[in-house]
Tab-separated table of C-alpha atoms in Angstrom:
chain	number	residue	atom	x	y	z
A	232	UNK	CA	61.351	-29.498	64.747
A	233	UNK	CA	64.698	-29.108	66.503
A	234	UNK	CA	67.203	-31.956	66.726
A	235	UNK	CA	66.668	-32.116	70.496
A	236	UNK	CA	62.890	-32.378	70.094
A	237	UNK	CA	63.331	-35.090	67.477
A	238	UNK	CA	65.650	-37.046	69.762
A	239	UNK	CA	63.172	-36.808	72.611
A	240	UNK	CA	60.435	-38.328	70.459
A	241	UNK	CA	62.618	-41.407	69.981
A	242	UNK	CA	62.962	-41.988	73.745
A	243	UNK	CA	60.449	-44.452	75.281
A	244	UNK	CA	57.636	-42.760	77.196
A	245	UNK	CA	58.623	-44.226	80.580
A	246	UNK	CA	62.159	-42.925	80.153
A	247	UNK	CA	60.895	-39.528	79.028
A	248	UNK	CA	58.961	-39.335	82.297
A	249	UNK	CA	62.028	-40.400	84.273
A	250	UNK	CA	64.126	-37.757	82.513
A	251	UNK	CA	61.505	-35.119	83.274
A	252	UNK	CA	61.636	-36.044	86.962
A	253	UNK	CA	65.437	-35.898	86.838
A	254	UNK	CA	65.278	-32.450	85.218
A	255	UNK	CA	63.055	-31.210	88.039
A	256	UNK	CA	65.522	-32.493	90.646
A	257	UNK	CA	68.478	-30.925	88.879
A	258	UNK	CA	66.631	-27.621	88.454
A	259	UNK	CA	66.062	-27.565	92.196
A	260	UNK	CA	69.727	-28.342	92.921
A	261	UNK	CA	71.007	-25.691	90.493
A	262	UNK	CA	68.480	-22.972	91.282
A	263	UNK	CA	70.043	-19.576	90.582
A	264	UNK	CA	72.949	-21.213	88.742
A	265	UNK	CA	71.447	-22.656	85.548
A	266	UNK	CA	68.024	-22.455	83.976
A	267	UNK	CA	65.764	-25.239	82.761
A	268	UNK	CA	66.973	-25.057	79.141
A	269	UNK	CA	70.623	-25.601	80.058
A	270	UNK	CA	69.760	-28.378	82.485
A	271	UNK	CA	67.597	-30.222	79.946
A	272	UNK	CA	70.287	-29.886	77.284
A	273	UNK	CA	72.929	-31.385	79.561
A	274	UNK	CA	70.550	-34.096	80.732
A	275	UNK	CA	69.620	-35.210	77.218
A	276	UNK	CA	73.154	-35.060	75.823
A	277	UNK	CA	74.252	-37.112	78.834
A	278	UNK	CA	71.481	-39.599	78.057
A	279	UNK	CA	72.736	-39.856	74.481
A	280	UNK	CA	76.247	-40.641	75.748
A	281	UNK	CA	75.001	-43.902	77.262
A	282	UNK	CA	72.064	-44.833	75.020
A	283	UNK	CA	74.135	-46.629	72.423
A	284	UNK	CA	76.237	-48.744	74.761
A	285	UNK	CA	74.115	-49.402	77.840
A	286	UNK	CA	73.335	-53.045	78.564
A	287	UNK	CA	70.579	-52.042	80.998
A	288	UNK	CA	68.365	-49.448	79.253
A	289	UNK	CA	66.131	-49.185	82.325
A	290	UNK	CA	68.921	-47.354	84.164
A	291	UNK	CA	69.670	-44.856	81.385
A	292	UNK	CA	67.769	-41.931	82.968
A	293	UNK	CA	69.570	-42.476	86.278
A	294	UNK	CA	72.984	-42.585	84.591
A	295	UNK	CA	72.082	-39.500	82.572
A	296	UNK	CA	71.062	-37.627	85.713
A	297	UNK	CA	74.256	-38.527	87.561
A	298	UNK	CA	76.453	-37.579	84.611
A	299	UNK	CA	74.543	-34.349	83.967
A	300	UNK	CA	74.919	-33.396	87.646
A	301	UNK	CA	78.678	-33.924	87.430
A	302	UNK	CA	78.945	-31.926	84.199
A	303	UNK	CA	76.832	-29.053	85.518
A	304	UNK	CA	78.867	-28.940	88.727
A	305	UNK	CA	82.046	-28.818	86.642
A	306	UNK	CA	80.678	-26.114	84.356
A	307	UNK	CA	79.638	-23.995	87.340
A	308	UNK	CA	83.200	-24.171	88.627
A	309	UNK	CA	84.690	-23.299	85.230
A	310	UNK	CA	82.381	-20.307	84.840
A	311	UNK	CA	82.910	-19.123	88.402
A	312	UNK	CA	79.251	-19.604	89.301
A	313	UNK	CA	80.066	-21.873	92.218
A	314	UNK	CA	83.197	-22.831	94.075
A	315	UNK	CA	83.738	-24.215	97.535
A	316	UNK	CA	87.518	-24.045	97.501
A	317	UNK	CA	88.012	-27.801	97.407
A	318	UNK	CA	90.601	-29.151	94.962
A	319	UNK	CA	89.282	-31.267	92.095
A	320	UNK	CA	91.119	-34.350	90.816
A	321	UNK	CA	90.198	-36.179	87.615
A	322	UNK	CA	91.321	-39.780	86.994
A	323	UNK	CA	91.413	-40.886	83.360
A	324	UNK	CA	92.066	-44.208	81.631
A	325	UNK	CA	90.756	-45.921	78.501
A	326	UNK	CA	87.601	-47.784	79.523
A	327	UNK	CA	86.969	-46.087	82.884
A	328	UNK	CA	86.178	-49.586	84.146
A	329	UNK	CA	89.233	-50.498	86.205
A	330	UNK	CA	92.262	-48.327	86.991
A	331	UNK	CA	90.578	-44.931	87.097
A	332	UNK	CA	87.658	-46.348	89.094
A	333	UNK	CA	90.007	-47.926	91.643
A	334	UNK	CA	91.857	-44.608	91.977
A	335	UNK	CA	88.568	-42.731	92.322
A	336	UNK	CA	87.390	-45.155	94.996
A	337	UNK	CA	90.548	-44.757	97.067
A	338	UNK	CA	90.608	-40.983	96.645
A	339	UNK	CA	86.997	-40.500	97.721
A	340	UNK	CA	87.421	-42.902	100.637
A	341	UNK	CA	90.598	-41.252	101.898
A	342	UNK	CA	89.837	-37.598	101.152
A	343	UNK	CA	86.227	-37.605	102.300
A	344	UNK	CA	84.684	-34.151	101.952
A	345	UNK	CA	88.046	-32.388	101.750
A	346	UNK	CA	88.315	-32.759	97.960
A	347	UNK	CA	86.254	-33.614	94.894
A	348	UNK	CA	87.169	-36.343	92.407
A	349	UNK	CA	85.788	-37.609	89.109
A	350	UNK	CA	86.839	-40.196	86.547
A	351	UNK	CA	86.418	-40.795	82.827
A	352	UNK	CA	87.608	-42.824	79.857
A	353	UNK	CA	88.641	-42.252	76.237
A	354	UNK	CA	86.660	-45.340	75.173
A	355	UNK	CA	84.269	-46.078	78.063
A	356	UNK	CA	83.319	-49.712	78.564
A	357	UNK	CA	79.844	-51.010	79.253
A	358	UNK	CA	80.373	-52.008	82.898
A	359	UNK	CA	82.814	-51.734	85.774
A	360	UNK	CA	85.309	-54.622	85.908
A	361	UNK	CA	83.706	-57.034	88.451
A	362	UNK	CA	87.113	-58.295	89.589
A	363	UNK	CA	88.146	-54.713	90.334
A	364	UNK	CA	84.927	-54.254	92.317
A	365	UNK	CA	85.713	-57.411	94.304
A	366	UNK	CA	89.313	-56.346	94.927
A	367	UNK	CA	88.166	-52.977	96.259
A	368	UNK	CA	85.494	-54.633	98.410
A	369	UNK	CA	88.328	-56.477	100.166
A	370	UNK	CA	89.497	-53.058	101.325
A	371	UNK	CA	86.012	-52.041	102.439
A	372	UNK	CA	85.445	-49.697	99.489
A	373	UNK	CA	82.352	-50.137	97.327
A	374	UNK	CA	82.757	-49.032	93.691
A	375	UNK	CA	79.924	-51.216	92.399
A	376	UNK	CA	77.618	-48.232	91.902
A	377	UNK	CA	80.100	-46.408	89.667
A	378	UNK	CA	79.774	-46.552	85.886
A	379	UNK	CA	82.072	-46.019	82.883
A	380	UNK	CA	81.689	-42.570	81.374
A	381	UNK	CA	83.514	-40.356	78.880
A	382	UNK	CA	85.274	-37.183	79.893
A	383	UNK	CA	83.912	-33.858	78.695
A	384	UNK	CA	85.575	-30.481	78.225
A	385	UNK	CA	83.891	-28.886	81.227
A	386	UNK	CA	84.931	-31.758	83.509
A	387	UNK	CA	88.588	-31.545	82.426
A	388	UNK	CA	88.598	-27.742	82.645
A	389	UNK	CA	87.190	-27.880	86.178
A	390	UNK	CA	89.938	-30.201	87.420
A	391	UNK	CA	92.990	-28.896	89.256
A	392	UNK	CA	94.861	-32.181	88.759
A	393	UNK	CA	94.422	-34.601	85.855
A	394	UNK	CA	95.833	-38.099	86.381
A	395	UNK	CA	96.206	-40.210	83.250
A	396	UNK	CA	96.559	-43.984	83.415
A	397	UNK	CA	96.999	-45.259	79.884
A	398	UNK	CA	95.091	-42.649	77.841
A	399	UNK	CA	98.100	-41.888	75.676
A	400	UNK	CA	97.597	-39.234	73.013
A	401	UNK	CA	93.837	-39.291	73.636
A	402	UNK	CA	94.252	-37.611	77.026
A	403	UNK	CA	92.925	-34.026	76.849
A	404	UNK	CA	95.429	-31.238	77.464
A	405	UNK	CA	94.377	-27.830	78.729
A	406	UNK	CA	96.755	-25.098	79.929
A	407	UNK	CA	96.953	-24.344	83.623
A	408	UNK	CA	96.306	-27.906	84.742
A	409	UNK	CA	98.602	-30.141	86.710
A	410	UNK	CA	99.040	-33.387	84.808
A	411	UNK	CA	100.372	-36.671	86.127
A	412	UNK	CA	100.918	-39.861	84.152
A	413	UNK	CA	100.716	-43.005	86.242
A	414	UNK	CA	102.156	-46.124	84.619
A	415	UNK	CA	99.771	-48.735	85.995
A	416	UNK	CA	98.933	-52.171	84.577
A	417	UNK	CA	95.469	-52.579	83.100
A	418	UNK	CA	93.330	-54.940	85.253
A	419	UNK	CA	91.079	-55.867	82.326
A	420	UNK	CA	90.740	-59.644	82.081
A	421	UNK	CA	92.671	-60.289	85.306
A	422	UNK	CA	91.552	-62.195	88.387
A	423	UNK	CA	91.081	-60.617	91.796
A	424	UNK	CA	94.364	-62.148	92.916
A	425	UNK	CA	96.158	-60.595	89.927
A	426	UNK	CA	94.500	-57.220	90.512
A	427	UNK	CA	95.548	-56.918	94.164
A	428	UNK	CA	99.109	-55.671	93.394
A	429	UNK	CA	97.644	-53.136	90.926
A	430	UNK	CA	95.114	-52.016	93.530
A	431	UNK	CA	97.809	-51.591	96.171
A	432	UNK	CA	100.049	-49.683	93.748
A	433	UNK	CA	97.205	-47.280	92.967
A	434	UNK	CA	96.495	-46.793	96.665
A	435	UNK	CA	100.110	-45.798	97.287
A	436	UNK	CA	99.966	-43.320	94.434
A	437	UNK	CA	96.678	-41.843	95.656
A	438	UNK	CA	98.018	-41.430	99.193
A	439	UNK	CA	101.124	-39.711	97.817
A	440	UNK	CA	98.970	-37.359	95.726
A	441	UNK	CA	96.838	-36.489	98.756
A	442	UNK	CA	99.993	-35.713	100.696
A	443	UNK	CA	101.273	-33.470	97.888
A	444	UNK	CA	97.962	-31.622	97.769
A	445	UNK	CA	97.987	-31.281	101.574
A	446	UNK	CA	94.580	-32.980	101.827
A	447	UNK	CA	93.839	-34.666	105.191
A	448	UNK	CA	93.530	-38.429	104.941
A	449	UNK	CA	90.547	-40.057	106.578
A	450	UNK	CA	92.161	-43.428	107.119
């Protein structure tokens, strides 16, 4: 029995069914790009990334599907199987629960469909910082559906710009990438009132980055 088959046997039946449904959806989305074996491998390794730390096991298949979709999209770009010409920006911090999620929220809101952005952490937390969610909601941006996730090689390789916010030596370095290091306070443990200056600082930095990349701003 292969390691993958053994791991699948340890997954509850209801989640196995949910993962199978997710694999079917992903296979349809990546038709002609990746086959079922590759898709299932990415889906199950993505599941494993969250299985040990998730506080809501019921949502594991959904998180795995979302993360696998991001990784497969990144891999397709790296391998030249798919590209739409849009620049890709990756925001990295430690827990992927505050700073990088705020930056991702602003970037997606302002860039719209003109660019693609992802985020990740060196030591992903269990949940998004609720105070950060509330601070962003004040600006009309909903990041409550985001989730902490690690970065992977294919995601970093697919990025045109990698923005680090406190990763330190853990931040992955690949040649040919544009790297920026933003010195931004960590909002972990802070109140909404204390996070507002951090949020506004990140927004200014994101707007400046969009201007440098010549990406139209939606608002």
